Every structure is written in C-alpha cells, then in structure tokens.
PDB file of C-alpha atoms in Angstrom:
ATOM      1  CA  MET O 186     117.547 131.240 125.013  1.00  0.00           C
ATOM      2  CA  ALA O 187     119.742 132.055 122.033  1.00  0.00           C
ATOM      3  CA  GLY O 188     121.938 129.080 122.896  1.00  0.00           C
ATOM      4  CA  ARG O 189     118.964 126.718 122.791  1.00  0.00           C
ATOM      5  CA  THR O 190     117.869 128.027 119.402  1.00  0.00           C
ATOM      6  CA  GLY O 191     121.355 127.578 117.973  1.00  0.00           C
ATOM      7  CA  ARG O 192     121.730 124.154 119.525  1.00  0.00           C
ATOM      8  CA  PHE O 193     118.535 122.721 118.004  1.00  0.00           C
ATOM      9  CA  LEU O 194     118.673 124.509 114.680  1.00  0.00           C
ATOM     10  CA  PRO O 195     120.267 121.406 113.061  1.00  0.00           C
ATOM     11  CA  LEU O 196     117.085 119.440 113.871  1.00  0.00           C
ATOM     12  CA  PHE O 197     115.198 121.643 111.444  1.00  0.00           C
ATOM     13  CA  GLN O 198     117.861 122.399 108.813  1.00  0.00           C
ATOM     14  CA  LYS O 199     116.698 119.948 106.140  1.00  0.00           C
ATOM     15  CA  GLY O 200     113.479 121.925 105.835  1.00  0.00           C
ATOM     16  CA  SER O 201     115.023 125.294 106.624  1.00  0.00           C
ATOM     17  CA  GLU O 202     113.214 126.898 103.686  1.00  0.00           C
ATOM     18  CA  ARG O 203     109.953 125.866 105.359  1.00  0.00           C
ATOM     19  CA  VAL O 204     111.076 127.261 108.705  1.00  0.00           C
ATOM     20  CA  SER O 205     111.668 130.616 107.022  1.00  0.00           C
ATOM     21  CA  GLU O 206     108.006 130.613 105.912  1.00  0.00           C
ATOM     22  CA  ASN O 207     106.927 130.629 109.570  1.00  0.00           C
ATOM     23  CA  PRO O 208     109.902 131.567 111.784  1.00  0.00           C
ATOM     24  CA  LYS O 209     107.618 132.398 114.725  1.00  0.00           C
ATOM     25  CA  LEU O 210     106.305 128.827 114.829  1.00  0.00           C
ATOM     26  CA  PHE O 211     109.849 127.476 114.757  1.00  0.00           C
ATOM     27  CA  GLU O 212     110.820 129.779 117.641  1.00  0.00           C
ATOM     28  CA  ARG O 213     107.728 128.776 119.639  1.00  0.00           C
ATOM     29  CA  LEU O 214     108.521 125.100 119.241  1.00  0.00           C
ATOM     30  CA  LEU O 215     112.015 125.687 120.571  1.00  0.00           C
ATOM     31  CA  ARG O 216     110.915 128.040 123.348  1.00  0.00           C
ATOM     32  CA  HIS O 217     108.345 125.581 124.716  1.00  0.00           C
ATOM     33  CA  SER O 218     110.496 122.456 124.599  1.00  0.00           C
ATOM     34  CA  ALA O 219     113.520 121.080 126.401  1.00  0.00           C
ATOM     35  CA  PRO O 220     116.027 118.380 125.469  1.00  0.00           C
ATOM     36  CA  ASP O 221     116.090 115.016 127.200  1.00  0.00           C
ATOM     37  CA  PRO O 222     119.775 114.046 127.150  1.00  0.00           C
ATOM     38  CA  VAL O 223     119.016 110.350 127.695  1.00  0.00           C
ATOM     39  CA  SER O 224     116.450 109.761 124.930  1.00  0.00           C
ATOM     40  CA  GLY O 225     117.338 112.573 122.539  1.00  0.00           C
ATOM     41  CA  CYS O 226     113.720 113.710 122.631  1.00  0.00           C
ATOM     42  CA  LEU O 227     112.856 117.370 122.452  1.00  0.00           C
ATOM     43  CA  VAL O 228     110.091 117.354 125.068  1.00  0.00           C
ATOM     44  CA  TRP O 229     107.172 119.736 124.639  1.00  0.00           C
ATOM     45  CA  ASN O 230     106.569 121.735 127.832  1.00  0.00           C
ATOM     46  CA  GLY O 231     103.584 123.730 126.591  1.00  0.00           C
ATOM     47  CA  SER O 232      99.939 122.659 126.678  1.00  0.00           C
ATOM     48  CA  ARG O 233      99.324 118.899 126.611  1.00  0.00           C
ATOM     49  CA  ASP O 234      96.281 116.682 126.493  1.00  0.00           C
ATOM     50  CA  ALA O 235      95.539 113.786 128.862  1.00  0.00           C
ATOM     51  CA  LYS O 236      97.622 111.394 126.739  1.00  0.00           C
ATOM     52  CA  GLY O 237     100.655 113.698 126.801  1.00  0.00           C
ATOM     53  CA  TYR O 238     100.463 115.072 123.253  1.00  0.00           C
ATOM     54  CA  GLY O 239     101.490 118.717 122.985  1.00  0.00           C
ATOM     55  CA  TYR O 240      99.275 121.333 121.379  1.00  0.00           C
ATOM     56  CA  VAL O 241     100.038 124.665 119.752  1.00  0.00           C
ATOM     57  CA  ARG O 242      97.729 127.296 118.215  1.00  0.00           C
ATOM     58  CA  ILE O 243      98.466 128.229 114.616  1.00  0.00           C
ATOM     59  CA  ASP O 244      96.276 130.707 112.751  1.00  0.00           C
ATOM     60  CA  HIS O 245      93.415 130.217 115.225  1.00  0.00           C
ATOM     61  CA  LYS O 246      93.619 126.408 114.919  1.00  0.00           C
ATOM     62  CA  THR O 247      94.834 123.952 117.533  1.00  0.00           C
ATOM     63  CA  VAL O 248      97.468 121.592 116.098  1.00  0.00           C
ATOM     64  CA  ARG O 249      99.467 118.840 117.752  1.00  0.00           C
ATOM     65  CA  ALA O 250     102.960 120.117 118.470  1.00  0.00           C
ATOM     66  CA  HIS O 251     104.732 117.116 116.922  1.00  0.00           C
ATOM     67  CA  ARG O 252     102.783 117.659 113.702  1.00  0.00           C
ATOM     68  CA  ALA O 253     103.872 121.304 113.664  1.00  0.00           C
ATOM     69  CA  ALA O 254     107.487 120.176 114.164  1.00  0.00           C
ATOM     70  CA  TRP O 255     107.173 117.805 111.192  1.00  0.00           C
ATOM     71  CA  VAL O 256     105.811 120.602 109.001  1.00  0.00           C
ATOM     72  CA  CYS O 257     108.659 122.916 110.036  1.00  0.00           C
ATOM     73  CA  LYS O 258     111.281 120.430 108.910  1.00  0.00           C
ATOM     74  CA  PHE O 259     109.682 118.428 106.100  1.00  0.00           C
ATOM     75  CA  GLY O 260     106.706 120.425 104.832  1.00  0.00           C
ATOM     76  CA  PRO O 261     103.015 119.504 104.668  1.00  0.00           C
ATOM     77  CA  VAL O 262     101.817 116.103 105.824  1.00  0.00           C
ATOM     78  CA  PRO O 263     100.276 114.230 102.885  1.00  0.00           C
ATOM     79  CA  ASP O 264      96.495 113.815 103.055  1.00  0.00           C
ATOM     80  CA  GLY O 265      95.335 110.763 104.948  1.00  0.00           C
ATOM     81  CA  LEU O 266      98.614 110.265 106.811  1.00  0.00           C
ATOM     82  CA  LEU O 267      99.545 110.734 110.458  1.00  0.00           C
ATOM     83  CA  VAL O 268     102.732 111.996 112.074  1.00  0.00           C
ATOM     84  CA  CYS O 269     103.860 109.136 114.340  1.00  0.00           C
ATOM     85  CA  HIS O 270     106.561 108.865 117.032  1.00  0.00           C
ATOM     86  CA  ARG O 271     109.479 106.440 116.642  1.00  0.00           C
ATOM     87  CA  CYS O 272     110.456 107.191 120.239  1.00  0.00           C
ATOM     88  CA  ASP O 273     106.982 106.429 121.671  1.00  0.00           C
ATOM     89  CA  ASN O 274     107.066 109.697 123.629  1.00  0.00           C
ATOM     90  CA  PRO O 275     103.856 111.615 122.803  1.00  0.00           C
ATOM     91  CA  SER O 276     105.333 114.915 124.035  1.00  0.00           C
ATOM     92  CA  CYS O 277     108.427 114.663 121.778  1.00  0.00           C
ATOM     93  CA  VAL O 278     108.700 117.313 119.044  1.00  0.00           C
ATOM     94  CA  ASN O 279     112.101 116.229 117.701  1.00  0.00           C
ATOM     95  CA  PRO O 280     111.400 115.837 113.956  1.00  0.00           C
ATOM     96  CA  ASP O 281     114.082 113.148 113.707  1.00  0.00           C
ATOM     97  CA  HIS O 282     111.957 110.991 116.051  1.00  0.00           C
ATOM     98  CA  LEU O 283     108.876 111.312 113.826  1.00  0.00           C
ATOM     99  CA  PHE O 284     107.679 109.469 110.734  1.00  0.00           C
ATOM    100  CA  VAL O 285     104.661 109.761 108.472  1.00  0.00           C
ATOM    101  CA  GLY O 286     102.380 106.760 108.137  1.00  0.00           C
ATOM    102  CA  THR O 287      98.833 105.497 108.075  1.00  0.00           C
ATOM    103  CA  GLY O 288      96.825 104.603 111.154  1.00  0.00           C
ATOM    104  CA  SER O 289      97.569 100.977 110.346  1.00  0.00           C
ATOM    105  CA  ASP O 290     101.331 101.705 110.224  1.00  0.00           C
ATOM    106  CA  ASN O 291     101.052 103.303 113.655  1.00  0.00           C
ATOM    107  CA  ALA O 292      99.119 100.314 115.036  1.00  0.00           C
ATOM    108  CA  PHE O 293     101.632  97.825 113.613  1.00  0.00           C
ATOM    109  CA  ASP O 294     104.453  99.895 115.133  1.00  0.00           C
ATOM    110  CA  SER O 295     102.815  99.778 118.564  1.00  0.00           C
ATOM    111  CA  VAL O 296     102.244  96.008 118.360  1.00  0.00           C
ATOM    112  CA  ARG O 297     105.817  95.399 117.168  1.00  0.00           C
ATOM    113  CA  LYS O 298     107.204  97.397 120.097  1.00  0.00           C
ATOM    114  CA  GLY O 299     104.918  95.722 122.619  1.00  0.00           C
ATOM    115  CA  ARG O 300     103.184  98.920 123.708  1.00  0.00           C
ATOM    116  CA  HIS O 301      99.773  98.122 122.259  1.00  0.00           C
ATOM    117  CA  PRO O 302      97.121  97.670 125.010  1.00  0.00           C
ATOM    118  CA  ASN O 303      96.625  94.032 124.009  1.00  0.00           C
ATOM    119  CA  ALA O 304     100.295  93.242 123.364  1.00  0.00           C
ATOM    120  CA  GLY O 305     100.601  91.415 126.706  1.00  0.00           C
ATOM    121  CA  LYS O 306      97.791  88.986 125.917  1.00  0.00           C
ATOM    122  CA  THR O 307      99.001  85.505 125.072  1.00  0.00           C
ATOM    123  CA  LEU O 308      95.617  83.760 124.703  1.00  0.00           C
ATOM    124  CA  CYS O 309      92.444  84.573 122.777  1.00  0.00           C
ATOM    125  CA  ALA O 310      89.026  84.600 124.488  1.00  0.00           C
ATOM    126  CA  GLN O 311      88.685  80.861 123.709  1.00  0.00           C
ATOM    127  CA  GLY O 312      92.060  80.017 125.253  1.00  0.00           C
ATOM    128  CA  HIS O 313      94.051  79.489 122.036  1.00  0.00           C
ATOM    129  CA  SER O 314      97.627  80.725 121.795  1.00  0.00           C
ATOM    130  CA  LEU O 315      98.073  84.083 120.086  1.00  0.00           C
ATOM    131  CA  SER O 316     101.712  83.334 119.205  1.00  0.00           C
ATOM    132  CA  ASP O 317     100.718  82.640 115.595  1.00  0.00           C
ATOM    133  CA  ALA O 318      97.931  85.240 115.369  1.00  0.00           C
ATOM    134  CA  TRP O 319      97.635  87.440 112.321  1.00  0.00           C
ATOM    135  CA  ILE O 320      96.896  91.173 112.303  1.00  0.00           C
ATOM    136  CA  ASN O 321      93.790  92.327 110.456  1.00  0.00           C
ATOM    137  CA  ALA O 322      93.306  95.577 108.509  1.00  0.00           C
ATOM    138  CA  ARG O 323      92.296  97.389 111.705  1.00  0.00           C
ATOM    139  CA  GLY O 324      95.570  96.455 113.388  1.00  0.00           C
ATOM    140  CA  ARG O 325      93.965  93.836 115.658  1.00  0.00           C
ATOM    141  CA  ARG O 326      95.411  90.403 116.346  1.00  0.00           C
ATOM    142  CA  VAL O 327      93.117  87.591 115.276  1.00  0.00           C
ATOM    143  CA  CYS O 328      93.456  84.024 116.548  1.00  0.00           C
ATOM    144  CA  ARG O 329      94.164  81.732 113.605  1.00  0.00           C
ATOM    145  CA  VAL O 330      92.355  78.760 115.201  1.00  0.00           C
ATOM    146  CA  CYS O 331      89.184  80.789 115.846  1.00  0.00           C
ATOM    147  CA  SER O 332      89.394  82.401 112.414  1.00  0.00           C
ATOM    148  CA  VAL O 333      89.659  79.047 110.627  1.00  0.00           C
ATOM    149  CA  SER O 334      86.863  77.584 112.779  1.00  0.00           C
ATOM    150  CA  SER O 335      84.514  80.470 111.992  1.00  0.00           C
ATOM    151  CA  THR O 336      85.091  80.196 108.233  1.00  0.00           C
ATOM    152  CA  ARG O 337      84.372  76.452 108.253  1.00  0.00           C
ATOM    153  CA  ALA O 338      81.159  76.734 110.243  1.00  0.00           C
TER     154      ALA O 338
END
C-alpha cells in the first residue's frame, strides 16, 4: 500500500497544502482506487452509482469521489461549477483528468466527443440534416431550417 501512495502522490502535489488539511481523505482516495495503465485513469473501486460515479462520505455528507479528488489537489470548486471528466470515465479520480466547468461546458464537451445521447442523430424530426445545426443554451442541437421556419411563421 505504501508503494501506491508514493506512486500517486505526484497527482496531488500541486495542491499538497490542501491534502495536508485532510490527509485521511487523500489516503482514502488512494486506498479505494487503482491505476489503469492504458488510459492513465485512477479508477475508483469504492461505492458507485448506476452511472459509474464513485461516492465517498466526508463529514457525514456523500460527495462524488472525483469532486473530492479535485478538492484535494486544487481546492474548493467555485460556486455554480461542476467537476467534469476529460477522460469520459465517470469512475476516474485522477485530478489531471478533471476540469471545472458549467453544465453547458460539460454538454458541449460530450457533443464534441460524440458521446452525447443524440450525437448519432443526423436528421431532425422533420428530416432536415443536422450537419449545420446550432447548439442552444441548454446544450441541445437545433435544426437551422426548422428554427428559421418557426421564426418566420
């Protein structure tokens, strides 16, 4: 176990002063995760929800494990922002695979990577091509032809 702690300590060094504020949390994150040599992910092996996100209890509160990893390395997450995965692995707690963004940033990221549930759709409900669709404030693709038609009517 000591080897694992030493091996992954560099992942958390930038925020090492924050790790010292809660060394038990840091140790728990390491103890309940394992490296994936192919992806570089640090995969959470503790409790997970149905979507694969890890959970950890901190001060009688349940917190997502990747969020706890972010806090260990970088400090508090600014209000209104999410901790998102660059690697698209919900069980990853490697802070170098995480970024802070809005819900919209996360939706745009999923569309850009083709992992959004509707990313495979090529036609709107009316049969128009979605190749030139725009993305609205909610992160949804909107058919330009239908949008223009509805504003003219």
